PDB file of C-alpha atoms in Angstrom:
ATOM      1  CA  MET A   1      -9.012  -6.835   0.023  1.00 86.00           C
ATOM      2  CA  LYS A   2      -6.836  -7.542   3.067  1.00 94.00           C
ATOM      3  CA  PRO A   3      -4.943  -4.219   2.802  1.00 96.00           C
ATOM      4  CA  LEU A   4      -8.238  -2.329   2.687  1.00 97.00           C
ATOM      5  CA  ILE A   5      -9.479  -4.181   5.773  1.00 98.00           C
ATOM      6  CA  VAL A   6      -6.234  -3.316   7.583  1.00 98.00           C
ATOM      7  CA  LEU A   7      -6.492   0.341   6.512  1.00 98.00           C
ATOM      8  CA  VAL A   8     -10.099   0.816   7.610  1.00 98.00           C
ATOM      9  CA  SER A   9      -9.715  -1.222  10.823  1.00 98.00           C
ATOM     10  CA  VAL A  10      -6.631   0.650  12.015  1.00 98.00           C
ATOM     11  CA  PHE A  11      -8.264   3.967  11.122  1.00 98.00           C
ATOM     12  CA  GLY A  12     -11.376   3.113  13.123  1.00 97.00           C
ATOM     13  CA  LEU A  13      -9.418   1.815  16.108  1.00 97.00           C
ATOM     14  CA  SER A  14      -7.135   4.842  16.103  1.00 96.00           C
ATOM     15  CA  MET A  15     -10.095   7.228  15.981  1.00 95.00           C
ATOM     16  CA  LEU A  16     -11.771   5.338  18.832  1.00 94.00           C
ATOM     17  CA  PHE A  17      -8.559   5.318  20.876  1.00 93.00           C
ATOM     18  CA  SER A  18      -7.881   9.022  20.351  1.00 89.00           C
ATOM     19  CA  TYR A  19     -11.437   9.941  21.284  1.00 87.00           C
ATOM     20  CA  THR A  20     -11.491   7.642  24.322  1.00 88.00           C
ATOM     21  CA  PHE A  21      -8.174   8.757  25.784  1.00 85.00           C
ATOM     22  CA  HIS A  22      -7.819  12.305  24.458  1.00 80.00           C
ATOM     23  CA  GLN A  23     -11.509  13.303  24.281  1.00 73.00           C
ATOM     24  CA  ARG A  24     -11.088  14.275  20.642  1.00 73.00           C
ATOM     25  CA  GLU A  25     -10.696  12.512  17.342  1.00 74.00           C
ATOM     26  CA  ASP A  26      -7.406  12.938  15.553  1.00 86.00           C
ATOM     27  CA  LEU A  27      -8.561  12.382  11.996  1.00 91.00           C
ATOM     28  CA  TYR A  28      -5.298  13.189  10.246  1.00 92.00           C
ATOM     29  CA  PHE A  29      -3.032  11.227  12.558  1.00 93.00           C
ATOM     30  CA  SER A  30      -5.429   8.270  12.389  1.00 95.00           C
ATOM     31  CA  GLY A  31      -5.430   8.414   8.594  1.00 96.00           C
ATOM     32  CA  ARG A  32      -1.640   8.463   8.426  1.00 97.00           C
ATOM     33  CA  LEU A  33      -1.303   5.724  11.046  1.00 97.00           C
ATOM     34  CA  ALA A  34      -3.753   3.512   9.152  1.00 98.00           C
ATOM     35  CA  LEU A  35      -1.830   4.047   5.912  1.00 99.00           C
ATOM     36  CA  CYS A  36       1.460   3.359   7.709  1.00 99.00           C
ATOM     37  CA  VAL A  37       0.223   0.057   9.147  1.00 99.00           C
ATOM     38  CA  MET A  38      -1.302  -0.958   5.810  1.00 99.00           C
ATOM     39  CA  LEU A  39       1.980  -0.261   4.007  1.00 99.00           C
ATOM     40  CA  LEU A  40       3.917  -2.276   6.580  1.00 99.00           C
ATOM     41  CA  PHE A  41       1.373  -5.088   6.178  1.00 98.00           C
ATOM     42  CA  THR A  42       1.661  -5.082   2.380  1.00 98.00           C
ATOM     43  CA  SER A  43       5.454  -4.838   2.511  1.00 98.00           C
ATOM     44  CA  ILE A  44       5.557  -8.170   4.339  1.00 98.00           C
ATOM     45  CA  ALA A  45       4.251  -9.872   1.192  1.00 96.00           C
ATOM     46  CA  HIS A  46       7.367  -8.746  -0.680  1.00 97.00           C
ATOM     47  CA  PHE A  47       9.431 -10.955   1.600  1.00 97.00           C
ATOM     48  CA  VAL A  48       7.034 -13.746   2.621  1.00 98.00           C
ATOM     49  CA  PHE A  49       5.395 -14.324  -0.781  1.00 97.00           C
ATOM     50  CA  ILE A  50       8.391 -13.417  -2.916  1.00 97.00           C
ATOM     51  CA  LYS A  51       7.759 -16.207  -5.450  1.00 96.00           C
ATOM     52  CA  GLY A  52       4.251 -14.921  -6.143  1.00 96.00           C
ATOM     53  CA  MET A  53       5.404 -11.313  -6.184  1.00 96.00           C
ATOM     54  CA  VAL A  54       8.057 -12.143  -8.793  1.00 97.00           C
ATOM     55  CA  LEU A  55       5.280 -13.528 -11.020  1.00 96.00           C
ATOM     56  CA  MET A  56       3.649 -10.079 -10.928  1.00 95.00           C
ATOM     57  CA  VAL A  57       6.662  -8.368 -12.507  1.00 95.00           C
ATOM     58  CA  PRO A  58       6.082  -7.744 -16.246  1.00 91.00           C
ATOM     59  CA  PRO A  59       8.160  -9.673 -18.810  1.00 91.00           C
ATOM     60  CA  PHE A  60      10.088  -6.655 -20.100  1.00 93.00           C
ATOM     61  CA  ILE A  61      11.978  -6.687 -16.775  1.00 94.00           C
ATOM     62  CA  PRO A  62      14.912  -9.130 -16.983  1.00 96.00           C
ATOM     63  CA  ASN A  63      14.405 -12.280 -14.898  1.00 94.00           C
ATOM     64  CA  ALA A  64      17.768 -11.739 -13.231  1.00 95.00           C
ATOM     65  CA  ILE A  65      16.524  -8.626 -11.406  1.00 97.00           C
ATOM     66  CA  LYS A  66      12.843  -9.436 -10.759  1.00 97.00           C
ATOM     67  CA  LYS A  67      13.485 -10.666  -7.225  1.00 97.00           C
ATOM     68  CA  LEU A  68      15.569  -7.567  -6.503  1.00 98.00           C
ATOM     69  CA  ILE A  69      12.746  -5.338  -7.756  1.00 97.00           C
ATOM     70  CA  VAL A  70      10.273  -7.112  -5.474  1.00 98.00           C
ATOM     71  CA  ILE A  71      12.579  -6.575  -2.493  1.00 98.00           C
ATOM     72  CA  ILE A  72      13.196  -2.923  -3.395  1.00 98.00           C
ATOM     73  CA  THR A  73       9.479  -2.206  -3.749  1.00 98.00           C
ATOM     74  CA  GLY A  74       8.913  -3.795  -0.341  1.00 98.00           C
ATOM     75  CA  LEU A  75      11.580  -1.531   1.117  1.00 98.00           C
ATOM     76  CA  ILE A  76       9.946   1.458  -0.610  1.00 98.00           C
ATOM     77  CA  GLU A  77       6.690   0.612   1.153  1.00 99.00           C
ATOM     78  CA  ILE A  78       8.491   0.452   4.507  1.00 99.00           C
ATOM     79  CA  ALA A  79      10.244   3.772   3.850  1.00 99.00           C
ATOM     80  CA  GLY A  80       6.965   5.351   2.759  1.00 98.00           C
ATOM     81  CA  ALA A  81       5.251   4.106   5.914  1.00 99.00           C
ATOM     82  CA  ALA A  82       7.938   5.721   8.052  1.00 98.00           C
ATOM     83  CA  GLY A  83       8.045   8.847   5.919  1.00 98.00           C
ATOM     84  CA  ILE A  84       4.377   9.737   6.285  1.00 97.00           C
ATOM     85  CA  MET A  85       4.615   9.492  10.076  1.00 96.00           C
ATOM     86  CA  LEU A  86       7.457  12.003  10.352  1.00 95.00           C
ATOM     87  CA  TYR A  87       6.459  15.657  10.136  1.00 91.00           C
ATOM     88  CA  GLU A  88       9.618  16.648   8.266  1.00 93.00           C
ATOM     89  CA  THR A  89       9.147  14.069   5.496  1.00 96.00           C
ATOM     90  CA  ARG A  90       5.373  13.659   5.429  1.00 95.00           C
ATOM     91  CA  ILE A  91       4.605  15.709   2.307  1.00 96.00           C
ATOM     92  CA  THR A  92       7.538  14.391   0.261  1.00 97.00           C
ATOM     93  CA  ALA A  93       6.774  10.813   1.310  1.00 98.00           C
ATOM     94  CA  GLY A  94       3.127  11.379   0.423  1.00 98.00           C
ATOM     95  CA  TYR A  95       3.951  12.558  -3.096  1.00 98.00           C
ATOM     96  CA  LEU A  96       6.395   9.686  -3.590  1.00 98.00           C
ATOM     97  CA  LEU A  97       3.798   7.185  -2.370  1.00 99.00           C
ATOM     98  CA  VAL A  98       1.206   8.597  -4.781  1.00 98.00           C
ATOM     99  CA  ILE A  99       3.700   8.129  -7.629  1.00 98.00           C
ATOM    100  CA  PHE A 100       4.496   4.632  -6.342  1.00 98.00           C
ATOM    101  CA  LEU A 101       0.805   3.666  -6.165  1.00 98.00           C
ATOM    102  CA  ILE A 102       0.252   4.928  -9.708  1.00 98.00           C
ATOM    103  CA  ALA A 103       3.339   3.066 -10.941  1.00 96.00           C
ATOM    104  CA  MET A 104       2.221  -0.205  -9.317  1.00 95.00           C
ATOM    105  CA  LEU A 105      -1.201  -0.234 -10.978  1.00 95.00           C
ATOM    106  CA  PRO A 106       0.085  -1.652 -14.300  1.00 93.00           C
ATOM    107  CA  ALA A 107       1.820  -4.470 -12.399  1.00 92.00           C
ATOM    108  CA  ASN A 108      -1.458  -5.261 -10.666  1.00 93.00           C
ATOM    109  CA  VAL A 109      -3.290  -5.286 -14.006  1.00 95.00           C
ATOM    110  CA  TYR A 110      -0.607  -7.528 -15.524  1.00 95.00           C
ATOM    111  CA  ALA A 111      -0.779  -9.920 -12.571  1.00 95.00           C
ATOM    112  CA  THR A 112      -4.559 -10.063 -12.813  1.00 95.00           C
ATOM    113  CA  GLN A 113      -4.417 -10.810 -16.547  1.00 95.00           C
ATOM    114  CA  ARG A 114      -2.073 -13.707 -15.789  1.00 96.00           C
ATOM    115  CA  ARG A 115      -4.236 -14.860 -12.852  1.00 97.00           C
ATOM    116  CA  VAL A 116      -1.276 -14.629 -10.472  1.00 96.00           C
ATOM    117  CA  ASN A 117      -2.031 -15.925  -6.996  1.00 96.00           C
ATOM    118  CA  MET A 118       0.549 -14.061  -4.965  1.00 93.00           C
ATOM    119  CA  GLU A 119       0.187 -16.166  -1.820  1.00 95.00           C
ATOM    120  CA  GLN A 120       0.354 -19.504  -3.636  1.00 95.00           C
ATOM    121  CA  GLY A 121       3.027 -18.382  -6.089  1.00 95.00           C
ATOM    122  CA  ASP A 122       1.124 -19.810  -9.058  1.00 96.00           C
ATOM    123  CA  PHE A 123      -1.466 -18.882 -11.697  1.00 96.00           C
ATOM    124  CA  SER A 124      -4.640 -19.811  -9.804  1.00 96.00           C
ATOM    125  CA  GLY A 125      -5.680 -16.221  -9.037  1.00 94.00           C
ATOM    126  CA  PRO A 126      -9.145 -14.739  -9.471  1.00 92.00           C
ATOM    127  CA  GLY A 127      -8.629 -13.347 -12.966  1.00 92.00           C
ATOM    128  CA  MET A 128      -9.879 -10.180 -14.611  1.00 94.00           C
ATOM    129  CA  TYR A 129     -12.942  -9.635 -12.438  1.00 93.00           C
ATOM    130  CA  TYR A 130     -10.547  -8.765  -9.598  1.00 93.00           C
ATOM    131  CA  LEU A 131      -9.823  -5.487 -11.417  1.00 94.00           C
ATOM    132  CA  ILE A 132     -13.393  -4.379 -10.675  1.00 95.00           C
ATOM    133  CA  PHE A 133     -12.242  -4.184  -7.073  1.00 95.00           C
ATOM    134  CA  ARG A 134      -8.516  -3.516  -7.467  1.00 94.00           C
ATOM    135  CA  ILE A 135      -8.592  -0.404  -9.658  1.00 96.00           C
ATOM    136  CA  PRO A 136     -11.078   1.500  -7.455  1.00 97.00           C
ATOM    137  CA  MET A 137      -9.127   0.380  -4.381  1.00 97.00           C
ATOM    138  CA  GLN A 138      -5.893   1.691  -5.888  1.00 97.00           C
ATOM    139  CA  LEU A 139      -7.565   5.017  -6.666  1.00 98.00           C
ATOM    140  CA  PHE A 140      -8.936   5.109  -3.111  1.00 98.00           C
ATOM    141  CA  LEU A 141      -5.427   4.534  -1.714  1.00 98.00           C
ATOM    142  CA  ILE A 142      -4.068   7.345  -3.887  1.00 98.00           C
ATOM    143  CA  VAL A 143      -6.764   9.750  -2.662  1.00 98.00           C
ATOM    144  CA  TRP A 144      -6.275   8.590   0.958  1.00 98.00           C
ATOM    145  CA  THR A 145      -2.526   9.171   0.699  1.00 98.00           C
ATOM    146  CA  TYR A 146      -3.005  12.608  -0.823  1.00 98.00           C
ATOM    147  CA  TYR A 147      -5.608  13.654   1.725  1.00 97.00           C
ATOM    148  CA  PHE A 148      -3.836  12.504   4.873  1.00 96.00           C
ATOM    149  CA  ALA A 149      -0.156  12.919   3.969  1.00 95.00           C
ATOM    150  CA  ILE A 150      -0.130  15.867   1.573  1.00 95.00           C
ATOM    151  CA  ALA A 151      -3.267  17.989   1.932  1.00 93.00           C
ATOM    152  CA  HIS A 152      -3.278  17.862   5.749  1.00 84.00           C
ATOM    153  CA  PRO A 153       0.326  17.596   6.988  1.00 66.00           C
ATOM    154  CA  TYR A 154      -0.448  18.709  10.532  1.00 69.00           C
ATOM    155  CA  PRO A 155       2.255  18.221  13.167  1.00 60.00           C
ATOM    156  CA  PHE A 156       0.509  15.388  14.989  1.00 57.00           C
TER     157      PHE A 156
END
């Protein structure tokens, strides 16, 4: 829920700012900026809540590399955030982020099944009903990424 709030809030503020100071809305820049800030926000969890993030990694991944995977996925989010803001890398970064978001959905389902509470680093999470929100949100993020980073890669 927090990433969605960040995404929508930054988008709204960016649209308001661009209209106020440039007398026009910059829909595509605002969409990319919102996604960038959201990705930076979510990447922080990979380093601050690493214990909880490790609990989200499925059991077929060896325990010895789970922490490394969490760190790498956090770095991927940071790279994706930067990539969608640069004109030269925007489309490639967008496609890679779509693949990343699709690939992360099973980890989110697994974590929900286990009731992982990422912030607490334990198994006191909300449980399966969270998927009613999480799956549509993940699909929304995929569509948002496609629309703003791939379908409309304008220079600004």
